Coordinates of C-alpha atoms and ligand atoms in Angstrom, one line a residue:
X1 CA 76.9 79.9 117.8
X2 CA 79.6 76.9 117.9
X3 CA 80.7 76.0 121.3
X4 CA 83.3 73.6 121.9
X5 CA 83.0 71.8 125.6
X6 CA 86.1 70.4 126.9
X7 CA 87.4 68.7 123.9
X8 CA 90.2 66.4 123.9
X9 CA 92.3 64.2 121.7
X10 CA 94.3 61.4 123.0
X11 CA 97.2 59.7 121.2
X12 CA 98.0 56.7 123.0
X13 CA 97.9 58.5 126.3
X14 CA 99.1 61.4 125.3
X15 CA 96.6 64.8 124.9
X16 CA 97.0 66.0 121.4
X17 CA 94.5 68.5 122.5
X18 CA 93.7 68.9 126.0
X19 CA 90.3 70.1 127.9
X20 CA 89.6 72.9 125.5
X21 CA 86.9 75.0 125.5
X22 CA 85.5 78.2 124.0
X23 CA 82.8 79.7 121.6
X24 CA 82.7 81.2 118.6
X25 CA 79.8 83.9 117.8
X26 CA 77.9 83.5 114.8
X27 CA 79.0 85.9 112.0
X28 CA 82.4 86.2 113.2
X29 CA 86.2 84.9 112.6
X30 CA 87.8 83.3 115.0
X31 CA 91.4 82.4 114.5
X32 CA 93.5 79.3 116.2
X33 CA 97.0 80.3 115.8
X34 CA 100.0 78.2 118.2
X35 CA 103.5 76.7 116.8
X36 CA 103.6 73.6 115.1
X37 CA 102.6 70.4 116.8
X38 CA 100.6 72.6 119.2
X39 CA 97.3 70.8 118.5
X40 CA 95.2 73.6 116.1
X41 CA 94.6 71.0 112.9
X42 CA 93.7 68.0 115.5
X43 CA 91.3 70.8 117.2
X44 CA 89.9 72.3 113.8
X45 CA 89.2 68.4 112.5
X46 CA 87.3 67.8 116.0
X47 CA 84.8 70.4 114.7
X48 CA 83.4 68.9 111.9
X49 CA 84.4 65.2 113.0
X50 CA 87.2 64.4 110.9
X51 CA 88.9 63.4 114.0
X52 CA 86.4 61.7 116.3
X53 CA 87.1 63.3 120.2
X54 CA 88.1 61.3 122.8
X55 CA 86.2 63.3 125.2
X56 CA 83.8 66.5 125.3
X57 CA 81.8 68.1 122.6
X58 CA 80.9 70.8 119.8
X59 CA 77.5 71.8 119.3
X60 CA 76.4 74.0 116.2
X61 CA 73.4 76.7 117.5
X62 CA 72.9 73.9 120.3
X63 CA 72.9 70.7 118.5
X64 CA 75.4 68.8 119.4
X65 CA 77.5 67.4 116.0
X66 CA 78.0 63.6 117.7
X67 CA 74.1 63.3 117.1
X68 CA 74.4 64.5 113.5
X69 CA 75.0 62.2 110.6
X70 CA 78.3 63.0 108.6
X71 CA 76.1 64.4 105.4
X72 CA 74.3 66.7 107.6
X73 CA 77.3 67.7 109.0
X74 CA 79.5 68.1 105.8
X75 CA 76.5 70.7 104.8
X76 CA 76.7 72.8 107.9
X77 CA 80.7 72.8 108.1
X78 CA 82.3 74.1 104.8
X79 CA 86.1 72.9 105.2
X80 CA 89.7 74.2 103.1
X81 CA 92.7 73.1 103.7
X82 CA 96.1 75.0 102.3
X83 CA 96.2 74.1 98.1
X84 CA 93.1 72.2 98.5
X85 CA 92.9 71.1 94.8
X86 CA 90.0 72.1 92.7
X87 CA 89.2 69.7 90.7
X88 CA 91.0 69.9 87.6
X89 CA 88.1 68.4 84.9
X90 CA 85.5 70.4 86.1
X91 CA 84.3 74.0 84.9
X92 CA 84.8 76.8 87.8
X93 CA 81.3 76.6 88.0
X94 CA 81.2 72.7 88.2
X95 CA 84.0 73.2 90.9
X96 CA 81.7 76.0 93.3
X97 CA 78.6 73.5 92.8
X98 CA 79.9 70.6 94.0
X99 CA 77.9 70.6 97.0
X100 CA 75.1 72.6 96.1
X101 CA 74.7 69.4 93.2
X102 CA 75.3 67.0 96.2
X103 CA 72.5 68.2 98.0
X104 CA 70.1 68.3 95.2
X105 CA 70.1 71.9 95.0
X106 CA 68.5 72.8 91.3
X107 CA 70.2 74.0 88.2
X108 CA 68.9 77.3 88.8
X109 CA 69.4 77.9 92.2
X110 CA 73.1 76.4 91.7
X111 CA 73.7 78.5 89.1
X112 CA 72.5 81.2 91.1
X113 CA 74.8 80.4 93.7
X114 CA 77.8 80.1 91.5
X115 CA 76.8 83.8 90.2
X116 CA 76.9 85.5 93.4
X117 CA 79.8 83.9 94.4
X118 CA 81.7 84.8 91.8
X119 CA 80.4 88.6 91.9
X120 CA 81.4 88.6 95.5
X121 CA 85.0 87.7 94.7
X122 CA 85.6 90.1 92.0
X123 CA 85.5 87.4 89.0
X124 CA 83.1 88.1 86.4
X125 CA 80.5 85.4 86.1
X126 CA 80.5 85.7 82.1
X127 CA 84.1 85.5 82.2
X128 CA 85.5 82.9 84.7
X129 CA 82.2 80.4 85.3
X130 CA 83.3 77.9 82.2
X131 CA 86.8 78.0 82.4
X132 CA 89.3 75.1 83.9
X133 CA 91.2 75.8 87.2
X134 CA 94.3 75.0 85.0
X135 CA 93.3 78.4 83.5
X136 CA 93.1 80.5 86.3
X137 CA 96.0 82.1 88.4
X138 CA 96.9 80.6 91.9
X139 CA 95.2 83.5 93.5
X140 CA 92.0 83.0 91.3
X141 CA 92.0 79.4 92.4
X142 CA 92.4 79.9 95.6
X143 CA 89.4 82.3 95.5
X144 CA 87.6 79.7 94.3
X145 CA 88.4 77.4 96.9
X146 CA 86.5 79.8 99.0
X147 CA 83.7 80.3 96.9
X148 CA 83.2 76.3 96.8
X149 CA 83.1 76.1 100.7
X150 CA 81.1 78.5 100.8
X151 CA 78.6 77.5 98.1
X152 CA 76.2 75.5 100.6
X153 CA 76.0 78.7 102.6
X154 CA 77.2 77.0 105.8
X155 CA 76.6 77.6 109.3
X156 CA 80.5 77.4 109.9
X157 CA 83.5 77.7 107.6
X158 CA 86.5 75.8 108.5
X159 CA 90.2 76.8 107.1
X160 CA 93.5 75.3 107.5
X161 CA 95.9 77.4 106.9
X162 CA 94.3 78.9 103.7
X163 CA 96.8 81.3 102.6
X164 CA 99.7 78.8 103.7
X165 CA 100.8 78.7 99.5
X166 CA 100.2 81.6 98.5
X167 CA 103.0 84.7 98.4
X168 CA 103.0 87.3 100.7
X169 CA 101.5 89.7 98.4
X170 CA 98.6 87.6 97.4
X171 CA 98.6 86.7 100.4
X172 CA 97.7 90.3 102.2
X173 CA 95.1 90.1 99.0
X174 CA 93.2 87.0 100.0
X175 CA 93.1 88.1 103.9
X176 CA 91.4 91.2 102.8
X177 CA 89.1 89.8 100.3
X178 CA 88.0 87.1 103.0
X179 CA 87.5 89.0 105.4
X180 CA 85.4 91.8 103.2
X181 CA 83.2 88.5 101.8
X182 CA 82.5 87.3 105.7
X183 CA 81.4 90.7 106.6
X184 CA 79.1 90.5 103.2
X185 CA 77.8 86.9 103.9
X186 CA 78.0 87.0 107.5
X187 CA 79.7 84.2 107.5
X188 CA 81.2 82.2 110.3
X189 CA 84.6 81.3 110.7
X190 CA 87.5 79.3 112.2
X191 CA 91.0 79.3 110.6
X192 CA 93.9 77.5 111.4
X193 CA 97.0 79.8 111.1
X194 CA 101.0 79.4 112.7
X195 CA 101.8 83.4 111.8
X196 CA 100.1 85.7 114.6
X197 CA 100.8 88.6 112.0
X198 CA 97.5 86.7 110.3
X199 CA 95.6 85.9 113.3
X200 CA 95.7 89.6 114.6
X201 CA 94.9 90.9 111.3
X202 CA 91.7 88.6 110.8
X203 CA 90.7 87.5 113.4
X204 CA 87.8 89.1 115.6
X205 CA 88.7 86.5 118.6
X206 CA 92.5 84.8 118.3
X207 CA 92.8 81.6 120.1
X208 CA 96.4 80.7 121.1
X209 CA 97.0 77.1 121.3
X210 CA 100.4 75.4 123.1
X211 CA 100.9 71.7 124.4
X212 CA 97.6 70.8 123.3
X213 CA 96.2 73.4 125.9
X214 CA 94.1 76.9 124.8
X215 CA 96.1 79.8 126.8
X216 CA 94.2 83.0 125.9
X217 CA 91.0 83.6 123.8
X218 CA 89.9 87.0 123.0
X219 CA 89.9 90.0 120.8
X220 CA 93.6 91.1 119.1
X221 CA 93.7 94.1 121.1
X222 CA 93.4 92.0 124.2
X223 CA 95.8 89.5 122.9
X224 CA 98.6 92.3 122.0
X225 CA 98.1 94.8 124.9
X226 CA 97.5 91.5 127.8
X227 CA 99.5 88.7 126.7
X228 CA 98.3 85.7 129.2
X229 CA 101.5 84.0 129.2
X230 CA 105.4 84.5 128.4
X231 CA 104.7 82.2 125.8
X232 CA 101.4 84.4 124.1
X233 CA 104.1 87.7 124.4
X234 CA 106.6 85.7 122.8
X235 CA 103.9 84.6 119.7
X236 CA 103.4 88.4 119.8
X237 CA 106.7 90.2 120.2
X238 CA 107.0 89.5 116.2
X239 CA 103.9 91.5 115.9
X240 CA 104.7 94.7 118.4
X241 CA 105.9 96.8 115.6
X242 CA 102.8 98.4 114.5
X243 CA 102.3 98.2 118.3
X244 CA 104.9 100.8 118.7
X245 CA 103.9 102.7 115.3
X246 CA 100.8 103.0 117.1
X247 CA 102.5 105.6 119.7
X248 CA 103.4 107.7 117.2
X249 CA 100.3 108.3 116.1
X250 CA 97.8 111.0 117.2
X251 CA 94.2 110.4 117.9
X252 CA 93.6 113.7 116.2
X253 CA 94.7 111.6 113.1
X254 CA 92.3 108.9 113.4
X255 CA 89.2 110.7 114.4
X256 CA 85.4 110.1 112.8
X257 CA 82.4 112.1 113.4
X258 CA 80.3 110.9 116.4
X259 CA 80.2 110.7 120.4
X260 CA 81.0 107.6 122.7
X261 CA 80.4 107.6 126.7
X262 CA 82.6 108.3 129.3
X263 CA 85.9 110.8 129.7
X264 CA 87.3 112.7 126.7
X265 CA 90.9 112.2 125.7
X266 CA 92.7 114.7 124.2
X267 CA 93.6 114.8 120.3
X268 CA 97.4 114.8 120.6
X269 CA 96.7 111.5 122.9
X270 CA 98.8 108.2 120.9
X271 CA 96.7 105.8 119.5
X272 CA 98.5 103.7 121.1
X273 CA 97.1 104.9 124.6
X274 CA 94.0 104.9 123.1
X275 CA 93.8 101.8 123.0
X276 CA 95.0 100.7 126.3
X277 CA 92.1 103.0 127.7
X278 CA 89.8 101.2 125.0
X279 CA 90.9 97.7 126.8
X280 CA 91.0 99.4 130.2
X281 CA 87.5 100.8 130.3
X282 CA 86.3 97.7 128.0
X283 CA 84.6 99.9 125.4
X284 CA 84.5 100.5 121.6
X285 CA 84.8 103.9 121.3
X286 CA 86.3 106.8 123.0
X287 CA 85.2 110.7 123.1
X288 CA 88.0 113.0 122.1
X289 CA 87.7 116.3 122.6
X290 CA 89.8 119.8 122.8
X291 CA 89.2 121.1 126.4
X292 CA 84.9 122.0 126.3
X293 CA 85.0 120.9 122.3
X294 CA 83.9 117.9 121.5
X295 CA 86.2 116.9 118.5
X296 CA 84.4 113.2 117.3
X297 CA 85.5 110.1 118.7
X298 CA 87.8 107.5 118.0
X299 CA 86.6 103.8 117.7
X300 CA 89.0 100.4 118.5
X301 CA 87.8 99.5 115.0
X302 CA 89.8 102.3 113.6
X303 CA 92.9 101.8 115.7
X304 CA 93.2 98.1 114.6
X305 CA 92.6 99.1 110.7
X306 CA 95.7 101.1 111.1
X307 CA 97.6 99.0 113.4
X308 CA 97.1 96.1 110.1
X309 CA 98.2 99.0 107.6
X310 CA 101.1 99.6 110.0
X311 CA 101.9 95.6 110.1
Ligands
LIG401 N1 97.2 60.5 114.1 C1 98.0 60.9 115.1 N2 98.6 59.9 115.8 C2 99.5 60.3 116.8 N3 99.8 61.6 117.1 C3 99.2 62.5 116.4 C4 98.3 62.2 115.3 N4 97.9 63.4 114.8 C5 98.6 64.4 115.4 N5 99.4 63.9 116.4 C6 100.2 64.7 117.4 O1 99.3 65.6 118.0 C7 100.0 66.8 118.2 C8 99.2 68.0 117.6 O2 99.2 67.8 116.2 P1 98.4 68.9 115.2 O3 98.6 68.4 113.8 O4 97.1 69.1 115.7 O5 99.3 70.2 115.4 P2 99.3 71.5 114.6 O6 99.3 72.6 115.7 O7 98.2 71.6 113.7 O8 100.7 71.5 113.9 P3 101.1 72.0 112.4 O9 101.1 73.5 112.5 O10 102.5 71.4 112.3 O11 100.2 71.4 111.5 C9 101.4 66.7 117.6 O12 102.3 66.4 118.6 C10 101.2 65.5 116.7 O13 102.4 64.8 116.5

């Protein structure tokens, strides 16, 4: 667990980032998404200290990161900015064992490493480990911009706008295959993003930043359905189309096998209702059923999968 304590970033008086706080669960993504100039890169670099606070602090599973020394922390914090360059005269695999070789991992157990990485982002080991980044695509590069941060198996996985280069089709590509690779690792994440269209569609918590100051943190539904401000439904209005796609849809079209607690809805309820009640009654799942027949249920998880096919 990461918790950040009342962080804050002065610039000659003036808060670059201002009292936040909030947490981030192990295992999950959590997104920082505001305008520009909003504070999320000064925030992100307070984490692993590449900006030094000017008050509060972060602690990693407790251990607060003023009290560790910058090695130990560049171990526990992978970091990627947008085009981070690989480095051009080493191998892929040279490139994904950086860190693993700084830490005096062995040649086995690097290699190892580079392996599975490579497996888990679709790139055959055989294929891809002894080529130059100069011969791989920009998506493939990217990919392996992940796999290098994530090499030392961190405790946290920092990202500046990752995907910032890349097209939008690639783009949609890389979200996916991130997201499917921190389910897989369990990794745990915080990404820097300015498009809300990305923060809803990775992020497990979205963190909406403005004036240096945190103005809602919590799941996408909650962030879509209860805006906290004018300004988080403004960030958002870009993002209500699949929103209102949603109504079209029927539950009966989106149902799995399974119960959950509490009152059945009916299967010709929206999906966008669905999720309101979801949000209302603050559970997962909800029971659908046809008068006395229980039909299945329909889960939040579900409703978001097709609110990001909608988006
Ligand atoms: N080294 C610095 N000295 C003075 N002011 C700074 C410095 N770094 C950032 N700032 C200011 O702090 C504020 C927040 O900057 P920050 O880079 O965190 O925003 P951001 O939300 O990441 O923006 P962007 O999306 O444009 O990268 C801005 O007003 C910026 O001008």
């Amino acid at each position: 667990m990461i918790e950040i304590d009342e962080i804050t970033k002065l610039y000659e008086g003036t808060a670059a980032v201002d009292h936040v706080s909030m947490t981030v669960e192990t295992g999950t993504i959590t997104v920082i998404v505001g305008t520009s100039g909003s504070g999320k890169t000064t925030l992100l670099r307070m984490i692993n200290r590449l900006i030094e606070p000017s008050s509060g602090e972060v602690r990693i599973n407790g251990e607060a990161t003023s009290a560790l020394a910058k090695h130990e922390l560049r171990r526990r914090i992978g970091y990627v900015i947008q085009g981070d360059g690989l480095f051009p005269h080493y191998t892929i695999a040279g490139n994904i064992g950086a860190v693993p070789k700084l830490l005096g991992w062995t040649k086995d157990k690097t290699r190892a490493r580079v392996d599975e990485l490579l497996d888990l982002f679709s790139m055959e080991p055989a294929q891809f480990r002894d080529r130059y980044p100069a011969e791989l695509s920009g998506g493939q590069q990217q990919r392996v911009g992940v796999a290098r941060a994530l090499a030392s198996r961190p405790d946290l996985l920092l990202m500046d706008e990752p995907f910032g280069a890349l097209d939008p089709i690639i783009r949609a590509r890389a979200q996916a295959d991130l997201r499917h690779i921190q389910r897989q690792l369990g990794s745990t994440i915080v990404l820097v993003t300015h498009d809300m269209e990305e923060a809803i569609h990775l992020g497990d918590r979205v963190a909406v930043m403005d004036g240096g100051k945190l103005l809602q943190h919590g799941t996408p539904a909650e962030i879509i359905a209860a805006p906290a401000t004018d300004f988080v439904a403004q960030m958002v209005g870009g993002v209500d189309r699949p929103l209102r796609l949603l109504s079209l849809i029927p539950v009966s079209e989106a149902l799995e096998d399974g119960t959950a607690d509490g009152e059945p809805i009916a299967p010709d309820t929206s999906l966008r209702d669905a999720l309101s009640l979801c949000l209302w009654r603050g559970v997962e799942a909800l029971p659908v059923a046809d008068g006395d027949t229980p039909l299945g249920r329909v889960t939040l998880a579900t409703i978001r999968a097709r609110a990001a096919e909608l988006a």
